[in-house]
Short mmCIF file of C-alpha atoms and ligand atoms in Angstrom, two decimals:
data_model
loop_
_atom_site.label_atom_id
_atom_site.label_comp_id
_atom_site.label_asym_id
_atom_site.label_seq_id
_atom_site.Cartn_x
_atom_site.Cartn_y
_atom_site.Cartn_z
CA UNK A 1 -0.08 0.00 -0.05
CA UNK A 2 1.30 3.37 -1.09
CA UNK A 3 2.30 5.56 1.98
CA UNK A 4 3.10 9.00 0.53
CA UNK A 5 0.11 11.30 0.71
CA UNK A 6 -0.57 13.07 -2.70
CA UNK A 7 -2.51 15.11 -5.25
CA UNK A 8 -3.75 13.02 -8.24
CA UNK A 9 -4.38 15.34 -11.20
CA UNK A 10 -6.17 13.76 -14.13
CA UNK A 11 -5.94 15.86 -17.60
CA UNK A 12 -8.94 14.75 -19.69
CA UNK A 13 -11.07 14.49 -16.65
CA UNK A 14 -14.33 14.55 -18.46
CA UNK A 15 -13.42 11.80 -21.04
CA UNK A 16 -14.02 8.34 -21.59
CA UNK A 17 -10.90 6.79 -20.09
CA UNK A 18 -11.04 8.89 -16.89
CA UNK A 19 -14.95 7.78 -16.73
CA UNK A 20 -14.58 4.21 -17.16
CA UNK A 21 -11.31 3.28 -15.90
CA UNK A 22 -9.09 5.96 -13.89
CA UNK A 23 -11.94 7.35 -11.63
CA UNK A 24 -13.44 3.86 -10.71
CA UNK A 25 -9.84 2.49 -10.17
CA UNK A 26 -8.97 5.39 -7.84
CA UNK A 27 -12.44 4.78 -6.00
CA UNK A 28 -11.83 0.93 -5.81
CA UNK A 29 -8.33 1.71 -4.34
CA UNK A 30 -9.82 4.01 -1.72
CA UNK A 31 -12.53 1.35 -0.71
CA UNK A 32 -9.86 -1.38 -0.31
CA UNK A 33 -7.72 0.96 1.89
CA UNK A 34 -5.13 1.34 -0.86
CA UNK A 35 -5.32 5.04 -1.64
CA UNK A 36 -2.83 7.08 0.44
CA UNK A 37 -4.25 9.02 3.07
CA UNK A 38 -4.44 11.88 2.96
CA UNK A 39 -4.84 12.20 -0.83
CA UNK A 40 -6.84 14.35 -3.23
CA UNK A 41 -8.05 14.04 -6.86
CA UNK A 42 -8.12 17.13 -9.32
CA UNK A 43 -9.97 16.58 -12.50
CA UNK A 44 -8.79 18.95 -15.23
CA UNK A 45 -10.44 19.56 -18.59
CA UNK A 46 -11.36 22.32 -21.09
CA UNK A 47 -14.97 22.36 -19.79
CA UNK A 48 -16.10 24.79 -17.44
CA UNK A 49 -17.45 22.73 -14.49
CA UNK A 50 -17.93 23.52 -10.89
CA UNK A 51 -16.61 21.05 -8.28
CA UNK A 52 -20.07 19.77 -7.63
CA UNK A 53 -21.12 19.34 -11.01
CA UNK A 54 -17.59 17.41 -11.45
CA UNK A 55 -18.73 15.40 -8.31
CA UNK A 56 -21.93 14.49 -9.59
CA UNK A 57 -20.59 13.31 -13.18
CA UNK A 58 -18.07 11.20 -11.35
CA UNK A 59 -20.73 9.76 -9.11
CA UNK A 60 -22.78 8.78 -12.24
CA UNK A 61 -19.57 7.35 -13.87
CA UNK A 62 -19.04 5.05 -10.75
CA UNK A 63 -22.69 3.85 -10.76
CA UNK A 64 -22.29 3.13 -14.39
CA UNK A 65 -19.13 0.96 -13.88
CA UNK A 66 -21.31 -0.95 -11.08
CA UNK A 67 -19.13 0.42 -8.27
CA UNK A 68 -20.41 -0.35 -4.67
CA UNK A 69 -21.22 3.34 -3.51
CA UNK A 70 -20.52 2.67 0.09
CA UNK A 71 -17.33 4.84 0.14
CA UNK A 72 -18.80 7.49 -1.82
CA UNK A 73 -19.11 10.00 1.15
CA UNK A 74 -15.32 9.51 1.80
CA UNK A 75 -14.37 9.88 -1.89
CA UNK A 76 -16.51 13.05 -2.96
CA UNK A 77 -14.74 15.45 -0.60
CA UNK A 78 -11.35 14.60 -2.01
CA UNK A 79 -12.69 15.29 -5.53
CA UNK A 80 -12.09 18.79 -7.06
CA UNK A 81 -12.19 20.20 -10.70
CA UNK A 82 -10.32 23.07 -12.70
CA UNK A 83 -10.69 24.15 -16.34
CA UNK A 84 -7.56 24.43 -18.01
CA UNK A 85 -6.73 25.13 -21.71
CA UNK A 86 -3.74 22.91 -22.66
CA UNK A 87 -2.66 25.67 -25.36
CA UNK A 88 -2.69 28.57 -22.77
CA UNK A 89 0.19 28.52 -20.17
CA UNK A 90 -1.57 31.26 -18.23
CA UNK A 91 -4.45 28.59 -17.13
CA UNK A 92 -1.52 26.40 -15.89
CA UNK A 93 -0.34 29.14 -13.60
CA UNK A 94 -3.93 29.19 -12.17
CA UNK A 95 -3.75 25.38 -11.97
CA UNK A 96 -0.61 25.40 -10.11
CA UNK A 97 -1.90 28.13 -7.47
CA UNK A 98 -5.08 25.83 -6.85
CA UNK A 99 -2.94 22.69 -6.47
CA UNK A 100 -0.72 24.41 -3.95
CA UNK A 101 -3.61 25.77 -1.99
CA UNK A 102 -5.22 22.21 -1.76
CA UNK A 103 -1.96 20.77 -0.82
CA UNK A 104 -1.61 22.98 2.10
CA UNK A 105 -5.26 22.42 3.16
CA UNK A 106 -5.02 18.54 2.77
CA UNK A 107 -1.40 18.21 3.70
CA UNK A 108 -0.30 16.24 0.80
CA UNK A 109 3.23 17.15 0.98
CA UNK A 110 3.85 18.41 -2.57
CA UNK A 111 3.51 14.77 -4.06
CA UNK A 112 1.99 14.97 -7.26
CA UNK A 113 0.78 12.34 -10.09
CA UNK A 114 -0.41 13.74 -13.43
CA UNK A 115 -2.24 11.31 -15.63
CA UNK A 116 -2.42 12.48 -19.06
CA UNK A 117 -5.70 10.92 -20.45
CA UNK A 118 -5.98 12.91 -23.36
CA UNK A 119 -4.92 12.59 -27.13
CA UNK A 120 -1.20 12.05 -27.51
CA UNK A 121 -0.84 15.30 -29.62
CA UNK A 122 -1.47 17.16 -26.28
CA UNK A 123 1.18 15.29 -24.39
CA UNK A 124 4.05 17.71 -25.29
CA UNK A 125 2.12 20.87 -24.40
CA UNK A 126 0.77 19.75 -21.04
CA UNK A 127 4.26 18.45 -20.10
CA UNK A 128 6.08 21.54 -20.92
CA UNK A 129 3.54 23.70 -19.20
CA UNK A 130 3.42 21.67 -16.10
CA UNK A 131 7.42 21.95 -16.08
CA UNK A 132 7.09 25.73 -16.74
CA UNK A 133 4.81 26.56 -13.83
CA UNK A 134 7.23 24.45 -11.54
CA UNK A 135 4.79 21.51 -11.07
CA UNK A 136 7.43 19.02 -12.50
CA UNK A 137 10.05 19.93 -9.79
CA UNK A 138 10.94 17.36 -7.31
CA UNK A 139 12.84 18.40 -3.95
CA UNK A 140 11.40 16.77 -0.79
CA UNK A 141 8.42 15.58 -2.91
CA UNK A 142 8.05 13.64 -5.79
CA UNK A 143 6.13 14.35 -9.32
CA UNK A 144 5.19 11.84 -11.59
CA UNK A 145 3.81 11.87 -15.32
CA UNK A 146 1.66 9.00 -16.50
CA UNK A 147 1.17 8.64 -20.22
CA UNK A 148 -0.84 6.03 -22.29
CA UNK A 149 0.22 4.71 -25.48
CA UNK A 150 0.70 5.27 -28.48
CA UNK A 151 4.23 6.84 -27.60
CA UNK A 152 4.72 8.51 -30.98
CA UNK A 153 3.91 7.48 -34.56
CA UNK A 154 7.32 6.29 -35.72
CA UNK A 155 10.91 6.30 -34.44
CA UNK A 156 11.32 9.95 -35.30
CA UNK A 157 8.05 11.12 -33.79
CA UNK A 158 8.69 8.92 -30.68
CA UNK A 159 12.08 10.50 -30.10
CA UNK A 160 10.64 14.01 -30.50
CA UNK A 161 8.01 13.27 -27.97
CA UNK A 162 10.46 11.71 -25.60
CA UNK A 163 12.89 14.79 -25.83
CA UNK A 164 9.75 17.11 -25.18
CA UNK A 165 8.81 15.21 -22.07
CA UNK A 166 12.33 15.20 -20.69
CA UNK A 167 12.54 18.85 -21.00
CA UNK A 168 10.57 18.90 -17.75
CA UNK A 169 10.49 15.42 -16.48
CA UNK A 170 13.27 12.97 -15.82
CA UNK A 171 13.10 9.53 -17.04
CA UNK A 172 12.49 8.36 -13.56
CA UNK A 173 9.38 10.53 -13.25
CA UNK A 174 7.70 9.28 -16.41
CA UNK A 175 5.51 6.36 -16.19
CA UNK A 176 4.42 4.87 -19.83
CA UNK A 177 1.43 2.51 -19.36
CA UNK A 178 0.97 -0.75 -21.18
CA UNK A 179 -2.08 -2.44 -19.85
CA UNK A 180 -0.97 -5.87 -20.98
CA UNK A 181 1.74 -5.73 -18.30
CA UNK A 182 -0.78 -5.25 -15.49
CA UNK A 183 -2.58 -8.50 -16.50
CA UNK A 184 -1.90 -11.12 -13.61
CA UNK A 185 -1.05 -13.96 -16.13
CA UNK A 186 1.43 -11.66 -18.06
CA UNK A 187 3.05 -11.03 -14.77
CA UNK A 188 2.99 -14.65 -14.27
CA UNK A 189 5.41 -15.38 -16.95
CA UNK A 190 8.27 -14.33 -15.14
CA UNK A 191 7.44 -16.45 -12.27
CA UNK A 192 6.56 -19.21 -14.36
CA UNK A 193 9.90 -19.10 -16.12
CA UNK A 194 12.41 -18.12 -13.44
CA UNK A 195 10.70 -19.86 -10.38
CA UNK A 196 10.73 -23.36 -11.68
CA UNK A 197 13.67 -25.19 -12.56
CA UNK A 198 12.03 -27.92 -14.79
CA UNK A 199 11.25 -25.40 -17.66
CA UNK A 200 14.20 -23.30 -17.98
CA UNK A 201 16.61 -26.11 -19.32
CA UNK A 202 14.22 -26.40 -22.28
CA UNK A 203 13.55 -23.09 -22.84
CA UNK A 204 15.71 -22.62 -25.85
CA UNK A 205 16.63 -23.47 -29.46
CA UNK A 206 17.71 -27.19 -28.57
CA UNK A 207 14.12 -28.02 -27.64
CA UNK A 208 11.71 -25.28 -28.94
CA UNK A 209 10.48 -25.31 -32.58
CA UNK A 210 8.86 -22.18 -32.50
CA UNK A 211 6.74 -19.64 -30.33
CA UNK A 212 3.41 -18.19 -31.31
CA UNK A 213 2.22 -14.97 -29.74
CA UNK A 214 -1.33 -14.28 -30.48
CA UNK A 215 -3.64 -11.48 -29.53
CA UNK A 216 -7.04 -12.05 -31.48
CA UNK A 217 -10.15 -10.02 -31.15
CA UNK A 218 -13.59 -10.36 -32.30
CA UNK A 219 -14.34 -6.77 -31.81
CA UNK A 220 -13.84 -4.37 -34.89
CA UNK A 221 -12.47 -0.84 -34.84
CA UNK A 222 -15.84 0.10 -32.84
CA UNK A 223 -16.07 3.98 -32.39
CA UNK A 224 -12.32 4.48 -32.87
CA UNK A 225 -12.01 4.89 -36.67
CA UNK A 226 -10.80 8.43 -36.44
CA UNK A 227 -7.78 6.97 -34.46
CA UNK A 228 -7.34 3.56 -36.08
CA UNK A 229 -7.37 4.54 -39.63
CA UNK A 230 -4.29 6.28 -39.41
CA UNK A 231 -2.75 3.92 -36.85
CA UNK A 232 -3.39 0.19 -37.85
CA UNK A 233 -2.56 -2.82 -36.17
CA UNK A 234 1.17 -2.84 -36.19
CA UNK A 235 1.18 0.66 -34.18
CA UNK A 236 -1.80 -0.27 -32.12
CA UNK A 237 -0.94 -3.70 -30.94
CA UNK A 238 2.66 -4.50 -31.95
CA UNK A 239 4.70 -1.51 -31.04
CA UNK A 240 3.49 -2.11 -27.38
CA UNK A 241 1.61 -5.18 -26.07
CA UNK A 242 3.07 -7.73 -28.35
CA UNK A 243 6.39 -6.55 -28.10
CA UNK A 244 6.10 -6.86 -24.05
CA UNK A 245 4.91 -10.49 -24.56
CA UNK A 246 7.87 -11.15 -26.73
CA UNK A 247 10.43 -9.97 -24.44
CA UNK A 248 8.80 -11.77 -21.50
CA UNK A 249 8.80 -15.14 -23.18
CA UNK A 250 12.40 -14.50 -24.50
CA UNK A 251 14.29 -12.49 -21.95
CA UNK A 252 17.19 -13.76 -19.71
CA UNK A 253 16.48 -13.80 -15.95
CA UNK A 254 17.98 -10.75 -14.02
CA UNK A 255 19.59 -11.37 -10.96
CA UNK A 256 17.07 -9.50 -8.70
CA UNK A 257 13.58 -8.64 -9.28
CA UNK A 258 13.97 -4.76 -9.68
CA UNK A 259 12.57 -2.57 -12.44
CA UNK A 260 15.54 -1.44 -14.12
CA UNK A 261 17.19 -4.96 -14.21
CA UNK A 262 13.98 -6.31 -15.69
CA UNK A 263 13.84 -3.57 -18.22
CA UNK A 264 17.64 -3.95 -19.10
CA UNK A 265 16.79 -7.73 -20.17
CA UNK A 266 13.97 -6.64 -22.08
CA UNK A 267 15.98 -4.15 -23.82
CA UNK A 268 18.44 -6.59 -24.80
CA UNK A 269 15.91 -8.72 -26.47
CA UNK A 270 14.69 -5.81 -28.68
CA UNK A 271 18.42 -5.12 -29.48
CA UNK A 272 18.85 -8.53 -30.51
CA UNK A 273 15.72 -8.75 -32.95
CA UNK A 274 16.97 -9.45 -36.46
CA UNK A 275 16.43 -6.47 -38.52
CA UNK A 276 13.26 -7.13 -40.48
CA UNK A 277 14.21 -8.69 -44.02
CA UNK A 278 13.01 -5.87 -46.24
CA UNK A 279 13.96 -7.84 -49.23
CA UNK A 280 11.45 -10.69 -48.37
CA UNK A 281 8.97 -8.87 -46.48
CA UNK A 282 6.21 -10.90 -47.88
CA UNK A 283 7.76 -14.17 -46.73
CA UNK A 284 7.88 -12.67 -43.03
CA UNK A 285 4.92 -10.54 -42.90
CA UNK A 286 1.13 -10.95 -43.60
CA UNK A 287 -0.99 -7.99 -43.49
CA UNK A 288 -4.90 -8.13 -43.68
CA UNK A 289 -8.02 -6.17 -43.51
CA UNK A 290 -11.41 -7.40 -42.54
CA UNK A 291 -14.06 -7.86 -45.15
CA UNK A 292 -17.81 -8.29 -44.17
CA UNK A 293 -18.68 -11.47 -42.29
CA UNK A 294 -20.36 -12.89 -39.42
CA UNK A 295 -19.61 -12.77 -35.66
CA UNK A 296 -21.68 -14.66 -33.34
CA UNK A 297 -24.32 -15.22 -36.12
CA UNK A 298 -24.73 -11.51 -36.62
CA UNK A 299 -23.44 -9.80 -40.04
CA UNK A 300 -20.87 -7.14 -39.56
CA UNK A 301 -19.54 -4.81 -42.09
CA UNK A 302 -16.34 -4.77 -43.65
CA UNK A 303 -13.49 -2.40 -42.15
CA UNK A 304 -13.92 0.05 -45.22
CA UNK A 305 -17.53 0.38 -44.59
CA UNK A 306 -17.08 1.15 -40.84
CA UNK A 307 -18.47 4.77 -40.15
CA UNK A 308 -15.46 7.12 -40.13
CA UNK A 309 -13.19 4.84 -42.10
CA UNK A 310 -12.16 6.06 -45.55
CA UNK A 311 -13.65 3.64 -48.35
CA UNK A 312 -10.32 3.34 -49.96
CA UNK A 313 -8.48 2.79 -46.72
CA UNK A 314 -5.58 0.26 -46.79
CA UNK A 315 -5.01 0.12 -43.08
CA UNK A 316 -4.23 -3.25 -41.83
CA UNK A 317 -6.36 -4.68 -39.02
CA UNK A 318 -4.41 -7.95 -38.96
CA UNK A 319 -0.65 -8.64 -39.17
CA UNK A 320 1.14 -11.89 -38.59
CA UNK A 321 5.02 -11.53 -38.47
CA UNK A 322 7.76 -13.99 -38.15
CA UNK A 323 10.58 -12.57 -35.91
CA UNK A 324 13.84 -13.97 -35.03
CA UNK A 325 15.96 -13.10 -32.09
CA UNK A 326 19.63 -13.11 -32.82
CA UNK A 327 21.32 -14.69 -29.61
CA UNK A 328 22.51 -17.99 -28.39
CA UNK A 329 19.24 -19.03 -26.87
CA UNK A 330 17.07 -18.23 -29.75
CA UNK A 331 19.02 -18.59 -32.89
CA UNK A 332 16.90 -20.11 -35.64
CA UNK A 333 13.73 -20.35 -33.62
CA UNK A 334 10.76 -18.36 -35.23
CA UNK A 335 8.59 -16.22 -33.23
CA UNK A 336 5.15 -16.06 -35.06
CA UNK A 337 3.54 -12.79 -33.62
CA UNK A 338 -0.31 -12.43 -34.67
CA UNK A 339 -2.93 -9.79 -33.81
CA UNK A 340 -6.14 -9.08 -35.66
CA UNK A 341 -9.61 -7.38 -35.16
CA UNK A 342 -12.80 -9.45 -36.31
CA UNK A 343 -11.31 -12.72 -35.78
CA UNK A 344 -13.60 -15.71 -34.88
CA UNK A 345 -13.11 -15.20 -31.26
CA UNK A 346 -11.06 -13.34 -28.55
CA UNK A 347 -8.06 -15.28 -27.82
CA UNK A 348 -4.68 -13.92 -26.27
CA UNK A 349 -2.10 -16.51 -25.46
CA UNK A 350 1.53 -17.52 -25.92
CA UNK A 351 1.98 -21.11 -27.32
CA UNK A 352 5.40 -22.82 -27.15
CA UNK A 353 5.88 -25.64 -29.59
CA UNK A 354 8.55 -28.02 -28.66
CA UNK A 355 10.40 -30.07 -31.04
CA UNK A 356 9.43 -33.57 -31.93
CA UNK A 357 11.27 -36.46 -30.25
CA UNK A 358 14.24 -37.64 -32.63
CA UNK A 359 12.51 -40.90 -33.44
CA UNK A 360 8.96 -41.97 -32.74
CA UNK A 361 8.04 -45.63 -32.74
CA UNK A 362 4.49 -45.02 -31.70
CA UNK A 363 1.45 -43.66 -33.71
CA UNK A 364 -2.30 -42.87 -32.67
CA UNK A 365 -5.15 -44.99 -33.00
CA UNK A 366 -5.47 -44.09 -36.73
CA UNK A 367 -1.98 -44.86 -37.40
CA UNK A 368 -0.98 -41.20 -37.59
CA UNK A 369 1.98 -39.54 -36.33
CA UNK A 370 1.16 -37.28 -33.17
CA UNK A 371 2.25 -33.68 -32.62
CA UNK A 372 5.07 -32.70 -30.21
CA UNK A 373 4.48 -31.19 -26.86
CA UNK A 374 3.17 -27.88 -26.58
CA UNK A 375 2.80 -25.35 -23.52
CA UNK A 376 0.19 -22.67 -23.60
CA UNK A 377 0.36 -19.62 -21.44
CA UNK A 378 -3.14 -18.36 -21.89
CA UNK A 379 -4.35 -14.94 -20.85
CA UNK A 380 -7.81 -14.75 -22.46
CA UNK A 381 -10.35 -16.10 -22.32
CA UNK A 382 -9.27 -18.32 -19.72
CA UNK A 383 -6.14 -17.57 -17.45
CA UNK A 384 -4.36 -20.77 -17.53
CA UNK A 385 -1.42 -22.83 -18.23
CA UNK A 386 -1.91 -25.83 -20.51
CA UNK A 387 0.90 -28.60 -21.10
CA UNK A 388 0.08 -31.00 -23.81
CA UNK A 389 1.85 -34.33 -23.99
CA UNK A 390 1.50 -37.86 -25.20
CA UNK A 391 0.02 -40.83 -23.24
CA UNK A 392 -1.13 -44.23 -24.06
CA UNK A 393 -4.58 -44.64 -25.09
CA UNK A 394 -6.26 -47.00 -22.62
CA UNK A 395 -7.05 -50.46 -24.18
CA UNK A 396 -5.35 -53.39 -25.56
CA UNK A 397 -3.22 -51.49 -28.19
CA UNK A 398 0.03 -49.60 -27.78
CA UNK A 399 -1.53 -46.38 -29.23
CA UNK A 400 -0.78 -42.75 -28.59
CA UNK A 401 -2.95 -39.99 -27.83
CA UNK A 402 -2.55 -36.39 -26.82
CA UNK A 403 -3.49 -35.19 -23.34
CA UNK A 404 -3.44 -31.83 -21.72
CA UNK A 405 -2.69 -30.86 -18.14
CA UNK A 406 -4.37 -27.61 -17.09
CA UNK A 407 -3.66 -25.12 -14.42
CA UNK A 408 -6.44 -22.51 -13.86
CA UNK A 409 -4.58 -19.40 -12.68
CA UNK A 410 -7.44 -17.72 -10.95
CA UNK A 411 -9.11 -20.63 -9.10
CA UNK A 412 -9.38 -19.89 -5.41
CA UNK A 413 -8.35 -16.24 -5.86
CA UNK A 414 -11.23 -14.08 -6.53
CA UNK A 415 -10.09 -10.89 -5.00
CA UNK A 416 -8.05 -9.20 -7.63
CA UNK A 417 -6.92 -5.71 -8.71
CA UNK A 418 -7.99 -4.57 -12.33
CA UNK A 419 -5.33 -3.48 -14.72
CA UNK A 420 -5.87 0.15 -14.09
CA UNK A 421 -5.89 -0.23 -10.10
CA UNK A 422 -2.62 -2.16 -10.50
CA UNK A 423 -1.02 0.49 -12.75
CA UNK A 424 -2.02 3.38 -10.68
CA UNK A 425 -0.89 1.81 -7.41
CA UNK A 426 2.60 1.12 -8.88
CA UNK A 427 2.73 4.77 -9.88
CA UNK A 428 1.71 5.89 -6.54
CA UNK A 429 4.61 3.63 -4.99
CA UNK A 430 7.18 4.78 -7.66
CA UNK A 431 7.53 1.33 -8.91
CA UNK A 432 8.54 1.27 -12.57
CA UNK A 433 8.65 -2.55 -13.34
CA UNK A 434 5.39 -2.69 -15.33
CA UNK A 435 6.09 0.50 -17.41
CA UNK A 436 7.91 1.02 -20.72
CA UNK A 437 11.38 2.64 -20.57
CA UNK A 438 12.11 5.00 -23.50
CA UNK A 439 15.12 3.08 -24.79
CA UNK A 440 12.83 0.06 -25.55
CA UNK A 441 10.19 2.21 -26.82
CA UNK A 442 12.90 3.46 -29.40
CA UNK A 443 14.30 -0.03 -29.97
CA UNK A 444 10.97 -1.42 -31.02
CA UNK A 445 10.21 1.60 -33.42
CA UNK A 446 13.69 0.97 -34.85
CA UNK A 447 12.67 -2.63 -35.49
CA UNK A 448 9.10 -1.61 -36.81
CA UNK A 449 9.62 1.61 -38.71
CA UNK A 450 11.30 0.35 -41.85
CA UNK A 451 8.48 -2.19 -42.24
CA UNK A 452 5.84 0.50 -41.62
CA UNK A 453 7.36 2.80 -44.21
CA UNK A 454 7.45 -0.01 -46.76
CA UNK A 455 3.94 -1.15 -46.20
CA UNK A 456 2.54 2.31 -46.34
CA UNK A 457 3.86 2.83 -50.00
CA UNK A 458 1.63 2.58 -52.99
CA UNK A 459 2.09 -1.10 -53.28
CA UNK A 460 0.45 -1.64 -49.89
CA UNK A 461 -3.05 -2.22 -51.43
CA UNK A 462 -1.59 -5.46 -53.08
CA UNK A 463 0.01 -6.72 -50.13
CA UNK A 464 -3.22 -6.60 -48.02
CA UNK A 465 -5.07 -9.72 -47.66
CA UNK A 466 -8.72 -9.49 -47.19
CA UNK A 467 -10.24 -11.84 -44.61
CA UNK A 468 -13.71 -12.45 -43.71
CA UNK A 469 -14.82 -11.20 -40.36
CA UNK A 470 -15.33 -13.96 -38.06
CA UNK A 471 -12.59 -16.12 -39.44
CA UNK A 472 -9.19 -16.80 -38.40
CA UNK A 473 -7.57 -14.15 -40.46
CA UNK A 474 -5.89 -14.45 -43.80
CA UNK A 475 -5.42 -18.11 -44.94
CA UNK A 476 -1.48 -17.38 -45.52
CA UNK A 477 -0.92 -16.58 -41.95
CA UNK A 478 -2.41 -19.79 -40.34
CA UNK A 479 -0.27 -22.22 -38.54
CA UNK A 480 3.60 -22.30 -39.32
CA UNK A 481 3.47 -20.20 -42.52
C1 BG6 B 1 -5.63 -1.52 -26.86
C2 BG6 B 1 -5.69 -1.45 -28.35
O1 BG6 B 1 -4.43 -1.06 -26.47
O2 BG6 B 1 -5.68 -2.89 -26.64
C3 BG6 B 1 -7.07 -1.95 -28.86
O3 BG6 B 1 -5.70 0.05 -28.69
C4 BG6 B 1 -7.20 -3.28 -28.34
O4 BG6 B 1 -7.45 -1.62 -30.36
C5 BG6 B 1 -6.90 -3.44 -26.84
O5 BG6 B 1 -8.71 -3.51 -28.72
C6 BG6 B 1 -6.97 -4.80 -26.34
O6 BG6 B 1 -6.67 -5.07 -25.10
P1 BG6 B 1 -7.21 -6.43 -24.36
O7 BG6 B 1 -6.95 -6.16 -22.98
O8 BG6 B 1 -8.87 -6.34 -24.49
O9 BG6 B 1 -6.51 -7.69 -25.00
#
């Protein structure tokens, strides 16, 4: 539980993310006794609202998120509102005055958490204005800046953004959220790999045939066409979540569990990624876009007919890539990384396919060869670990069958934090383990940017495979392609 009293300032306080995730999470932290005491929350956005009006909006948002309102009387008096124009530094001077008044009234010790729940184009201006009015400064207090992905649009814009944030805030003050890292089963990957001695000896090129990292969604672009149509799946999912999953499955164990040691190991993986072979792009990358189809027996439109999407759009909604890590552990092992929208079902998992036995004298009941061992770390829909192996089919014959051993991660542990509760708690405690460090952001952009540039040129349209909504994506990208 965080001990330091603080002021939590939410930019974009009247937006969707604040209403659906941030405020309900802060409220849940208060109810479970995890919000520091004293602490205050200041919502900031452009609209002119009174404190009372903002409290009422928040109360409604909590009711809509099915929160138990028993702590509301404790939460409401900590909640304030200020109107700020992000392009007008003068309004930041007023904000700084307001924050300082409230800090002395509530004795929050000058500790400040600024959560930027606004479109990324506004990050630079807000961070610079906060620094300009002295709110980024740390002496006997802390000041932390929380930003959401996307961190730039390509390598150049990411570096530019990082430089702008760092004019006011040091790296140790910046927390770049990736909500995948807050998922319990994603965190469990480190324990699974490094707290068990039986898996580590086989976790390498000698025993592993291939690794498959998948985040399939049945949802389409929903109401986010404006953002998604110039983002596409590679920026939306690969530059962040998929790369995190890749590093967790591939990294070396650090000697201690400490944020920078872990992030060093992840950065080493990104540094070892074999540069994408631009001369054989099509053999290593499949891009797709969903066409009309059926999801759960309901017809859904094609991507280009979604409201807000350009009818000639060549934005990929699906990508599958074959990546290689050039180090001793992983030389020659393909990592198939796949993500797409409007696929048959929502499924997020990592499947490790082991090599076949050198020679098999057994067959299944149909006389067929049987597949090798597989280990699946499943994140969604079930949180489980599954190990499939071969056993004898009961009966008189000597026939093989494939069986699976399951571990249900959540069984017996219903009380858990949501992803946002977890990340907010970690920011309040100053723990960077679950957040991106800028060097890794840059390394991943270095890997992806050449591919993005190539795919965004005119031949892109030919490269794009249409796939029917509700299927498993383009045929070319199924299995070990
Ligand atoms: C977000 C992407 O970061 O992750 C969305 O912007 C995507 O497009 C979402 O739907 C997937 O997250 P989850 O937790 O549902 O797998």
